[in-house]
Short mmCIF file of C-alpha atoms in Angstrom, two decimals:
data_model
loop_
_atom_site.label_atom_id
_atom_site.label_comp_id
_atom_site.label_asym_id
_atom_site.label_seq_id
_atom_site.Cartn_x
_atom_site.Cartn_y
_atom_site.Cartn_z
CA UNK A 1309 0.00 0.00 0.00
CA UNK A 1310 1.33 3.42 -0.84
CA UNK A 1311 2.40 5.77 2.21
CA UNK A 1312 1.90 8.93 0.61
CA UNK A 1313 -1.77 10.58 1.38
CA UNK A 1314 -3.73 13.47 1.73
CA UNK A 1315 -3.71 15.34 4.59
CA UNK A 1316 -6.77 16.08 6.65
CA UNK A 1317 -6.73 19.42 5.60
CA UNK A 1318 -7.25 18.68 1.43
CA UNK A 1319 -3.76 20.68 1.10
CA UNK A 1320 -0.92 18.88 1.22
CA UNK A 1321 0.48 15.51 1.61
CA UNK A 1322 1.75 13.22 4.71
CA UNK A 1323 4.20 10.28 4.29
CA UNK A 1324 4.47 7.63 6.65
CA UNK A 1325 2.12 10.09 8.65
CA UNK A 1326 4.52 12.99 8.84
CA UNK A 1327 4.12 16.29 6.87
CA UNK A 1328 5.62 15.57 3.30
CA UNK A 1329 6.52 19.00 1.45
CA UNK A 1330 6.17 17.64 -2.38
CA UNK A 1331 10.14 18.77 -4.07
CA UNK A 1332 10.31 17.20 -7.82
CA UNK A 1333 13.20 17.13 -10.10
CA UNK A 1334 11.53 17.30 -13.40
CA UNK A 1335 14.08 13.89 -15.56
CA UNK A 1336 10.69 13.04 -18.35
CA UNK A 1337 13.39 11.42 -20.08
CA UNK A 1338 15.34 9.11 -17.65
CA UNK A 1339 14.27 5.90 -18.96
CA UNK A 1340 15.74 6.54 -22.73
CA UNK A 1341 18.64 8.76 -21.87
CA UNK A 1342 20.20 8.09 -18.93
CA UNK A 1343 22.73 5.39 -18.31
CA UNK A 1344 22.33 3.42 -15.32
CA UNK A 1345 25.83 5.06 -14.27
CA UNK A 1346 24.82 8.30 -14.94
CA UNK A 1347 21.55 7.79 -12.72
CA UNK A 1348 23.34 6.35 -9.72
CA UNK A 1349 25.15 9.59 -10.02
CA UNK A 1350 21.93 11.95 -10.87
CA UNK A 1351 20.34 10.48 -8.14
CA UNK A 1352 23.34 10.69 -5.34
CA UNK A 1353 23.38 14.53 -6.31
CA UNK A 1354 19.98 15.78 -6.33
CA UNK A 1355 19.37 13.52 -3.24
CA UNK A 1356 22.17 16.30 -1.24
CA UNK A 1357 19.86 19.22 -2.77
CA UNK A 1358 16.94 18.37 -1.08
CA UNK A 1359 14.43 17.04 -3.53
CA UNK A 1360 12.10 13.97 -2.70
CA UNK A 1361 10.12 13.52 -5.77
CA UNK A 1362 11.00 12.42 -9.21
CA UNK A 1363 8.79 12.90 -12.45
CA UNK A 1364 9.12 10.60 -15.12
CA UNK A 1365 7.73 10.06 -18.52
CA UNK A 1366 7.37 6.32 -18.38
CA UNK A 1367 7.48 6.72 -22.51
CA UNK A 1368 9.86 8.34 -24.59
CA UNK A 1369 9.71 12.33 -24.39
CA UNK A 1370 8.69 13.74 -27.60
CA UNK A 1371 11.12 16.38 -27.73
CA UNK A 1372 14.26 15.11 -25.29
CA UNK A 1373 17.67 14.97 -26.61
CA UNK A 1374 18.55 12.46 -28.71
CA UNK A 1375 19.79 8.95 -26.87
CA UNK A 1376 22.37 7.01 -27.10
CA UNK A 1377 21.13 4.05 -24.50
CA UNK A 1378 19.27 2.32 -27.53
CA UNK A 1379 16.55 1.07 -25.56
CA UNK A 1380 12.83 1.41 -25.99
CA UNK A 1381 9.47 0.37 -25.11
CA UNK A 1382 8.22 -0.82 -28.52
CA UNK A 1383 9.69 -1.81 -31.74
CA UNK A 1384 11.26 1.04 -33.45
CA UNK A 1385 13.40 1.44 -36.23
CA UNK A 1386 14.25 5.05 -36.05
CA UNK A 1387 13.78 5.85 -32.16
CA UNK A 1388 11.02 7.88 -33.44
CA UNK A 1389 7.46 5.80 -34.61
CA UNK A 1390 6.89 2.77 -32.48
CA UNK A 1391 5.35 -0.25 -33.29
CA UNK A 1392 2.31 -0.52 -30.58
CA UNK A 1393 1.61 -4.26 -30.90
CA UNK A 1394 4.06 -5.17 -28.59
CA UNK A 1395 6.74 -4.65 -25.74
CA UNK A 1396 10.47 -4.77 -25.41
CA UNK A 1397 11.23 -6.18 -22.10
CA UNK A 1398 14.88 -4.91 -22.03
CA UNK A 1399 13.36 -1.00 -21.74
CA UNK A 1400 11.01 -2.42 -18.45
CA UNK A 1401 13.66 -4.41 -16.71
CA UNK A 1402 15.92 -1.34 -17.27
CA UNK A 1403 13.50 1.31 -16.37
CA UNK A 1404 11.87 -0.85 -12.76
CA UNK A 1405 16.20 -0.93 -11.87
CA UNK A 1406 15.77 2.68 -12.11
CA UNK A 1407 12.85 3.06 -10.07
CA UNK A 1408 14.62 0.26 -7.66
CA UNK A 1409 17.74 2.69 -7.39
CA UNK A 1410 15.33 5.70 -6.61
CA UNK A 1411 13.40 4.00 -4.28
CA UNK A 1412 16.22 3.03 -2.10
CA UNK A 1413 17.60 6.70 -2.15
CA UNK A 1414 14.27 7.77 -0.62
CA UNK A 1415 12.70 9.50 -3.84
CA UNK A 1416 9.02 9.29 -4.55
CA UNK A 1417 8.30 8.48 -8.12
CA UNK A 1418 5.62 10.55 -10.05
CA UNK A 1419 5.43 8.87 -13.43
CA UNK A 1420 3.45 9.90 -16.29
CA UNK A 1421 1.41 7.87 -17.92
CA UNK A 1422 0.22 9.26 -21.34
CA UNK A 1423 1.98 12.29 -22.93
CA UNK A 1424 0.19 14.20 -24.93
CA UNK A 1425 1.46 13.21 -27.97
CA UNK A 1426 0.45 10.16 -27.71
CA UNK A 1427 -3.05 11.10 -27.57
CA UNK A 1428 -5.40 12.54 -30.35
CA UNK A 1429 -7.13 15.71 -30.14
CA UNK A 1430 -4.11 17.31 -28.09
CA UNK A 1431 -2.18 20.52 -29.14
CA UNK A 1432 0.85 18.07 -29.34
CA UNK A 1433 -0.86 15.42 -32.05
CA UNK A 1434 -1.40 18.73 -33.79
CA UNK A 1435 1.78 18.77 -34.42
CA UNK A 1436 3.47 14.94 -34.74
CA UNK A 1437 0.93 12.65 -35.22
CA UNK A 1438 3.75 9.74 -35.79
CA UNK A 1439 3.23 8.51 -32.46
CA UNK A 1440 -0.58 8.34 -32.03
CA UNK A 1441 -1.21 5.23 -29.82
CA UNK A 1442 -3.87 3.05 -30.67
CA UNK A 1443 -7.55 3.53 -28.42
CA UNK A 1444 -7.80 -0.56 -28.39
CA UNK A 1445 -3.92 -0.63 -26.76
CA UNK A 1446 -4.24 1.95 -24.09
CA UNK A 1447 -5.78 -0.69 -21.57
CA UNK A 1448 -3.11 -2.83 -23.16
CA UNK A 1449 -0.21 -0.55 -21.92
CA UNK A 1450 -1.56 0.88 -18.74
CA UNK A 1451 -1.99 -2.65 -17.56
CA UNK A 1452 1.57 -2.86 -18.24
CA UNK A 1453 2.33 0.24 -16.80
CA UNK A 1454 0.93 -1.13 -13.44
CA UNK A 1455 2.09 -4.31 -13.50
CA UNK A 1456 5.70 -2.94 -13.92
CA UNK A 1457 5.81 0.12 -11.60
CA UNK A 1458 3.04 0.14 -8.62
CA UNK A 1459 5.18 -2.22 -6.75
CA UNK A 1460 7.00 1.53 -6.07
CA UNK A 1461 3.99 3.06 -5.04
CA UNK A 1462 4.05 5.57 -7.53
CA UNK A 1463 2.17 8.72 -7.81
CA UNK A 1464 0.65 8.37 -11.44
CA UNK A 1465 0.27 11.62 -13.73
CA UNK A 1466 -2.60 10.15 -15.80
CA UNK A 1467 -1.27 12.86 -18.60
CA UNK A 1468 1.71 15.05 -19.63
CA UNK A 1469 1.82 18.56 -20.80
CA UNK A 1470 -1.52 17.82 -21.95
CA UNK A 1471 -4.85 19.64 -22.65
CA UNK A 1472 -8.91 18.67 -22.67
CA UNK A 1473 -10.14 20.46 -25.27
CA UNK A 1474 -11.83 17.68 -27.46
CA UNK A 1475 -13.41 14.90 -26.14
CA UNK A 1476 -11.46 12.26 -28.02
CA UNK A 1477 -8.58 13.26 -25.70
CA UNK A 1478 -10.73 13.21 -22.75
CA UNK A 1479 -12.14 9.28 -23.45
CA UNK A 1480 -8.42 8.62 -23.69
CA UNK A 1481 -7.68 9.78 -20.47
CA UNK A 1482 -10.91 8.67 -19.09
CA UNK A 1483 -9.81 5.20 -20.04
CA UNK A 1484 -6.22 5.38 -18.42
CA UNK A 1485 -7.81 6.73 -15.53
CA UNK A 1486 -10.84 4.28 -15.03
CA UNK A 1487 -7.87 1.05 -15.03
CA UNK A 1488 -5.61 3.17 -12.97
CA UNK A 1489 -8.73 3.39 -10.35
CA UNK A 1490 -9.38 -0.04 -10.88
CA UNK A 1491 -5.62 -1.81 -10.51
CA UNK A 1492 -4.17 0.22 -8.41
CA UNK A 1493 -6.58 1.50 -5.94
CA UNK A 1494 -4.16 2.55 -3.62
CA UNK A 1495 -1.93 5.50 -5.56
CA UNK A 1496 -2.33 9.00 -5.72
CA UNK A 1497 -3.69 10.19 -9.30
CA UNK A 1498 -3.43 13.43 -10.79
CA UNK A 1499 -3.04 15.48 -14.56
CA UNK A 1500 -0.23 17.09 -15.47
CA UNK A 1501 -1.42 19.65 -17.78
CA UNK A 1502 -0.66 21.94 -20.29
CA UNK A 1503 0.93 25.73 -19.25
CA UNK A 1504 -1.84 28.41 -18.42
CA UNK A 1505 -4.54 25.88 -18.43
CA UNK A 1506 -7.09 25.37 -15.87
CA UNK A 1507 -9.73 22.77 -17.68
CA UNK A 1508 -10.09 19.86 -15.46
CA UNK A 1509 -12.92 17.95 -17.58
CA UNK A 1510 -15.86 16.78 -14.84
CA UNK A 1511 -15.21 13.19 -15.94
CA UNK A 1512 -11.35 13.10 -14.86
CA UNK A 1513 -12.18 15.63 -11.97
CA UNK A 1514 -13.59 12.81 -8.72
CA UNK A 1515 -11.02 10.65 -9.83
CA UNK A 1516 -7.87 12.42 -9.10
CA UNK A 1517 -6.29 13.45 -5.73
CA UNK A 1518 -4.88 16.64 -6.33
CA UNK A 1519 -4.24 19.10 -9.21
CA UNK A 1520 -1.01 19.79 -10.70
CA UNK A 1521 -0.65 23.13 -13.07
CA UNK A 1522 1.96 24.50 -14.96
CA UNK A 1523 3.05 28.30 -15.24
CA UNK A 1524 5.38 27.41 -17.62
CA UNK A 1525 7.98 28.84 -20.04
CA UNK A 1526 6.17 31.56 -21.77
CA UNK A 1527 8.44 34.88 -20.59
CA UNK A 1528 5.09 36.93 -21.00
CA UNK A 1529 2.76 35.40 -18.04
CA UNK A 1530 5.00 34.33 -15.43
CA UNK A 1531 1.73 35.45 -13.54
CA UNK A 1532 0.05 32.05 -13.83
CA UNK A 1533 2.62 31.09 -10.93
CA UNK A 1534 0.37 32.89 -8.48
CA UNK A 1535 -2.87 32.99 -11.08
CA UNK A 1536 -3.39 29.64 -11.60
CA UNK A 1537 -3.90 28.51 -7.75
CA UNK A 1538 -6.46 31.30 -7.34
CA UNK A 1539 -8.29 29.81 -9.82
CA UNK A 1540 -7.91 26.32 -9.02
CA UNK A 1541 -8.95 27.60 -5.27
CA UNK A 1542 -12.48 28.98 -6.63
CA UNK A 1543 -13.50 26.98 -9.11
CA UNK A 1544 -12.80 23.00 -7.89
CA UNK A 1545 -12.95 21.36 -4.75
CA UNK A 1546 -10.24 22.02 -2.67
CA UNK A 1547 -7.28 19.21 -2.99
CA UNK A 1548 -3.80 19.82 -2.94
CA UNK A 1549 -2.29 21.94 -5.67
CA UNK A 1550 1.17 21.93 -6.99
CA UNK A 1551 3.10 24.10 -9.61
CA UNK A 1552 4.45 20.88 -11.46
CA UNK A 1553 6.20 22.79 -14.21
CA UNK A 1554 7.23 26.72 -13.23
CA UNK A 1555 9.62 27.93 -16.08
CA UNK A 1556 12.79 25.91 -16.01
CA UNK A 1557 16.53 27.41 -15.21
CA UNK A 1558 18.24 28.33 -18.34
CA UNK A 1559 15.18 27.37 -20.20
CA UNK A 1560 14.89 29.47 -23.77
CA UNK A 1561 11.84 31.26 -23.66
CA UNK A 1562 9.14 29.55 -25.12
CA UNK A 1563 8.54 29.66 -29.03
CA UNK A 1564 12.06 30.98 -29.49
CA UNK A 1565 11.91 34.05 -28.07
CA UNK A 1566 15.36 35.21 -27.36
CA UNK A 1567 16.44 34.94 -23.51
CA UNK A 1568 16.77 32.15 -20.81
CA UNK A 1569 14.87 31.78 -17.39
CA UNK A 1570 17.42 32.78 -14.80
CA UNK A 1571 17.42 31.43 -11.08
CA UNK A 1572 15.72 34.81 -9.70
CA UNK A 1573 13.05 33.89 -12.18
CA UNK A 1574 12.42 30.27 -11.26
CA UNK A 1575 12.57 30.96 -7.26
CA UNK A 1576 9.75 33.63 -7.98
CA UNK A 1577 7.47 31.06 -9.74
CA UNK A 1578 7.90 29.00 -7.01
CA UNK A 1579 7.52 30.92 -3.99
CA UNK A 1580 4.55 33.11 -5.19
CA UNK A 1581 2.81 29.56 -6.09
CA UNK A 1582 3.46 28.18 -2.88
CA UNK A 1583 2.51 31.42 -1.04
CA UNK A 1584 -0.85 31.49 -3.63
CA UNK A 1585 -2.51 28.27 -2.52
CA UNK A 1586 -0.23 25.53 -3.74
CA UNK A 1587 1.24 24.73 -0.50
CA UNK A 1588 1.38 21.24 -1.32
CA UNK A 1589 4.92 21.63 -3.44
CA UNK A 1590 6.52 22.54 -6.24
CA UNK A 1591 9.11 21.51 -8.92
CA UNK A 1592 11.98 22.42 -10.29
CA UNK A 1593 13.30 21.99 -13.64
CA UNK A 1594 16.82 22.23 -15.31
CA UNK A 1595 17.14 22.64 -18.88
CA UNK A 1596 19.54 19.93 -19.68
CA UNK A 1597 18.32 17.61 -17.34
CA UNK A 1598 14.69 17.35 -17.89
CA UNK A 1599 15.99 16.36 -21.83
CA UNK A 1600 18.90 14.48 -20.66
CA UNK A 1601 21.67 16.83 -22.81
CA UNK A 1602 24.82 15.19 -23.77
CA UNK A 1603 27.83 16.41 -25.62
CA UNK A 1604 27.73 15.84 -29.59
CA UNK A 1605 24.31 14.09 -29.62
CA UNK A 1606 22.52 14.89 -32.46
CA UNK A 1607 19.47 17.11 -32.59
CA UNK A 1608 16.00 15.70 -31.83
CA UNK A 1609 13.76 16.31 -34.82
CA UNK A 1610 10.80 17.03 -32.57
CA UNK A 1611 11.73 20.36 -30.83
CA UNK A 1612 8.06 20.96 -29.25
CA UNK A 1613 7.55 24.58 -28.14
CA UNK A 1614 10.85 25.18 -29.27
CA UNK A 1615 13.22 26.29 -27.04
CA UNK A 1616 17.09 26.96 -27.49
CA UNK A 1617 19.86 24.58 -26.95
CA UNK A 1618 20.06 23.01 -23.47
CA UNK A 1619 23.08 22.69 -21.39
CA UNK A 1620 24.90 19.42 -20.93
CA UNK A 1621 23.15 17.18 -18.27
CA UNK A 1622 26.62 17.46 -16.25
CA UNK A 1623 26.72 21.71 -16.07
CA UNK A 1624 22.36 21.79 -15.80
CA UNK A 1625 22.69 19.48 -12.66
CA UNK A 1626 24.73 22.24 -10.96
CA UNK A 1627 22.74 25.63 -11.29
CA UNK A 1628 22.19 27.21 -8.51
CA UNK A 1629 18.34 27.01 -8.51
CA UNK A 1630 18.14 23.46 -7.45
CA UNK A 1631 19.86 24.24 -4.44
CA UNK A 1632 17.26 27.53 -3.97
CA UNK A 1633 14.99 25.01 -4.00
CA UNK A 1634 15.75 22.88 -1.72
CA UNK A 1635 16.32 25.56 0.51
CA UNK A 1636 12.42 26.17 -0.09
CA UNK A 1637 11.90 23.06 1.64
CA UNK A 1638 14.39 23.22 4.10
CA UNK A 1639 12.82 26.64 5.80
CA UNK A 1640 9.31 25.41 5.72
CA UNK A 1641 10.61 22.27 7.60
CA UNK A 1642 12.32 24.67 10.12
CA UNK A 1643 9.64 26.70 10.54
CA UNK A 1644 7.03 23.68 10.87
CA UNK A 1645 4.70 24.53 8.14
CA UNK A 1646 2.73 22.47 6.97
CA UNK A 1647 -0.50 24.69 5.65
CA UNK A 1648 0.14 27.67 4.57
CA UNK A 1649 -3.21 29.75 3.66
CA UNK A 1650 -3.12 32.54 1.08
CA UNK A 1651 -4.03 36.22 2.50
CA UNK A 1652 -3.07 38.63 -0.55
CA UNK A 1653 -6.22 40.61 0.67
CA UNK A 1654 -4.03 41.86 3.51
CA UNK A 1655 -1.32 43.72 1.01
CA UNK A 1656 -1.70 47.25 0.88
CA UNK A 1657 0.83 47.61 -1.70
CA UNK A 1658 -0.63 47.95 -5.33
CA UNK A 1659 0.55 45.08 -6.90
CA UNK A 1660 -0.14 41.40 -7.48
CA UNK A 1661 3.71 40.72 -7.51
CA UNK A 1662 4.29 40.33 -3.49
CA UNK A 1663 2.62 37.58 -2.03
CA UNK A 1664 1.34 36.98 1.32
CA UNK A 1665 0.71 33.66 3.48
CA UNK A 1666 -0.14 32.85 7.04
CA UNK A 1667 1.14 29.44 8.56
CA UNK A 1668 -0.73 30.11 12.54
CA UNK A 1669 1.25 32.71 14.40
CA UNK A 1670 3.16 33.11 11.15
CA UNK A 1671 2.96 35.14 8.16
CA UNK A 1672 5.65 34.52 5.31
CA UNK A 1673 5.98 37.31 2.54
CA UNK A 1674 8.17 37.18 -0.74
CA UNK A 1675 8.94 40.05 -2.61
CA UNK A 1676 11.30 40.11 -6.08
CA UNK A 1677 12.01 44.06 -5.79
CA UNK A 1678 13.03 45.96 -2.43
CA UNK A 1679 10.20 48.20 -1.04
CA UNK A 1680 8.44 49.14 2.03
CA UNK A 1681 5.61 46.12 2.22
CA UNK A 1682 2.06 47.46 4.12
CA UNK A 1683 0.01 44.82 5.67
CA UNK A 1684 -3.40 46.05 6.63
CA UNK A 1685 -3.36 44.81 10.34
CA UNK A 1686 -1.64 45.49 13.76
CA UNK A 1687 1.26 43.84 13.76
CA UNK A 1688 2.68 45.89 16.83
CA UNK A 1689 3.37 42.52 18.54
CA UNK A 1690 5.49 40.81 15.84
CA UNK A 1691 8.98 40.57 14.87
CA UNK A 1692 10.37 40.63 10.97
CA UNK A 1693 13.38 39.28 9.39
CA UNK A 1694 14.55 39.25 5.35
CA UNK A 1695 15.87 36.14 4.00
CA UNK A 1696 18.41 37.11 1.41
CA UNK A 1697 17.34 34.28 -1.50
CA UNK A 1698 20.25 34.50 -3.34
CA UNK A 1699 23.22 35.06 -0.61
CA UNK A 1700 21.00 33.05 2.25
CA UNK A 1701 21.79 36.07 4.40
CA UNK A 1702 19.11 37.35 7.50
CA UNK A 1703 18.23 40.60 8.81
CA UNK A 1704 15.65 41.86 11.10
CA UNK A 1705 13.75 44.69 9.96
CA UNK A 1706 11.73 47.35 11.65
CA UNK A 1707 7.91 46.80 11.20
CA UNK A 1708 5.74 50.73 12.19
CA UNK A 1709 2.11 49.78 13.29
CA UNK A 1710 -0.85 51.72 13.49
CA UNK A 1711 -4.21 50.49 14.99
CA UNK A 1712 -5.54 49.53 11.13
CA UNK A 1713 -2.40 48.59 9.29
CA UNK A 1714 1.07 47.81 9.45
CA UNK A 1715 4.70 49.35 7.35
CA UNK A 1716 7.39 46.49 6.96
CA UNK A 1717 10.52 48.91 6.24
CA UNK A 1718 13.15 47.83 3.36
CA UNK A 1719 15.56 45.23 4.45
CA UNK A 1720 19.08 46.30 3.03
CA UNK A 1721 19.22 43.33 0.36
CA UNK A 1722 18.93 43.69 -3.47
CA UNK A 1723 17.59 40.22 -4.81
CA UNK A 1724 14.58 38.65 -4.32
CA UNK A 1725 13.80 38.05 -0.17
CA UNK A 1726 11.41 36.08 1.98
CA UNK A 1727 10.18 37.91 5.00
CA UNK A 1728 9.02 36.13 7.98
CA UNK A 1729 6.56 37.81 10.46
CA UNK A 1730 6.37 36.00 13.50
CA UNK A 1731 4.76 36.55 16.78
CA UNK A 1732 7.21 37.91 19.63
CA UNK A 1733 8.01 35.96 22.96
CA UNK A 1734 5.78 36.46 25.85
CA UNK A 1735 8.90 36.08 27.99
#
């Protein structure tokens, strides 16, 4: 039986009955790229930054780098168009040692089961339709899927990247779904979905235990990071929500568009998420990894939302943003949060940009740009310190309080900052 679950509170996760703070490495294309070398290595490394979670593709990523492990799930010619009348064992045996070496590290898996290009009626089969898998073999393969991986008590993303917008993709999904329900009763289900999307079709929406959405790549609304959880909060019952794709270090913008997604830029999408609703957890992604770069591979045909060359898996694995994140989880653990509820109505600033929590006696703030932050309450009996993001330095800061609101002064830093607010010894 699996030992991840949802808390009592519908917003975020315990393991082995203890608070579990949800920290993904985004590797879709571990099972084709990586050598088994490589991943004993990979895993060793992000295992010191902090992250608990891995998400897989359990197929072949449409647009990952180009392999040279040789080993797939059907019969192929080209590494490209598969045969789906069959299975090559070699890919299964090597992919459960994979999920065996994770496993014993202490990762969660979180493997997807159906991209969306291997679905009709998806904005990816829009544009490669090579790979289409047959309606009568999707019971076919996610019986397989089971039978391989649930022994790992998996969390299963049902789809990847994907959106709902006909409903040939949705009775493909609804299939998956149903057998997933069925087989394994036990696992946590959820949709990965497509960036700025927030269609959860009422047939998938009972059967999944939390929602995943993605802010994405797309330089121009970097807002979805805090956007998307509002909506989620309004307009579905409340489960736990994560950011499962926020734009990815040294990602190319999306549709090449010159520029790259610094670390500044990924530690904002995932701290105004997390401080928007989706307390659950977040996940990081490295461009290089997530593809599997290595050095003189050739291209991959397939270039999806085209973005611009990746990194080599070896450089990608050390940016600093993985580490950022880990520190994420590493101060909520400190600070014993667990729930963290969204109170934006509470800025007095004019802007959408700094975003407010409260965790209890706590109240956790992030802002990108130094200002003086107004919070429309008495805070006369708190005390406020900065968290320098980038440098990990601390300082207190000075808060002025009236009877109706309260002036958090600037803290003398010049990157991005969390402030904590917490509630000052009665001693």
């Amino acid at each position: 039986m699996s030992n991840i679950r949802i808390s009592n509170n519908k917003s975020n996760f315990l393991k082995d009955d203890k608070p579990f703070f949800y920290l993904a490495d985004t590797i879709w294309s571990a099972f084709t790229n990586v050598t088994i070398q490589e991943w004993a290595y990979y895993l060793k490394r992000r295992k010191m930054q902090g992250f608990n979670v891995l998400q897989i593709n359990t197929l072949p990523q449409w647009d990952r780098c180009w392999s040279d492990v040789g080993v797939y799930p059907f019969p192929t010619k080209d590494g490209q168009q598969f045969d789906f009348t069959t299975f090559e064992e070699e890919y299964f045996q090597r992919a459960r040692k994979m999920c065996e070496m994770a496993v014993e590290q202490g990762f969660q898996l979180a493997l997807v089961v159906l991209w969306l290009n291997y679905v009709p009626g998806t904005w990816g089969s829009r544009m490669t339709d090579k790979n289409i898998m047959p309606k009568d073999f999707v019971p076919t393969y996610v019986e397989k899927v089971i039978e391989e991986f649930d022994e790992y008590h998996p969390i299963y993303m049902v789809s990847g990247d994907t959106d709902f917008d006909t409903q040939e993709s949705i009775e493909y999904y609804k299939i998956a779904l149903d057998i997933l329900c069925e087989k394994s009763p036990d696992s946590l289900k959820t949709l990965h979905i497509k960036r700025g999307y927030d269609l959860i079709p009422d047939e998938l929406l009972n059967q999944i235990d939390f929602y995943m959405f993605q802010s994405g790549h797309n330089k121009t609304q970097q807002d979805m990071a805090y956007r998307l959880p509002e909506i989620f909060a309004k307009k579905y019952p409340k489960k736990p929500m994560i950011n499962a794709e926020p734009c990815y270090e040294q990602m190319g913008f999306s549709r090449e568009e010159y520029g790259r997604f610094e670390k500044e830029d990924t530690r904002k999408a995932a701290w105004t998420s997390i401080l928007s609703g989706a307390c659950a957890g977040v996940t990081y992604g490295a461009h290089g990894i997530w593809n599997w770069n290595k050095i003189n591979c050739p291209s991959n045909p397939i270039l999806g939302e085209g973005f611009d060359k990746p990194f080599t898996w070896q450089e990608a694995i050390e940016f600093q943003g993985a580490w950022d994140y880990g520190y994420i989880k590493y101060l909520l653990h400190q600070y014993r949060v667990d729930y963290l509820e969204p109170v934006n109505h509470l800025l007095g600033n004019d802007t959408q940009e700094i975003r407010v929590a409260k965790a209890k006696d706590k109240y956790f703030i992030y802002a990108k740009h130094n200002t003086s932050i107004k919070i429309l309450e008495d805070l006369s009996n708190y005390q406020a310190l900065a968290i320098d993001l980038d440098k990990k330095r601390i300082s207190d800061i000075e808060i002025n309080c009236t009877k109706k609101e309260s002036t958090i002064e600037m803290h003398p830093f010049y990157k991005d900052v969390l402030i904590i607010l917490e509630k000052r010894s009665e001693n």
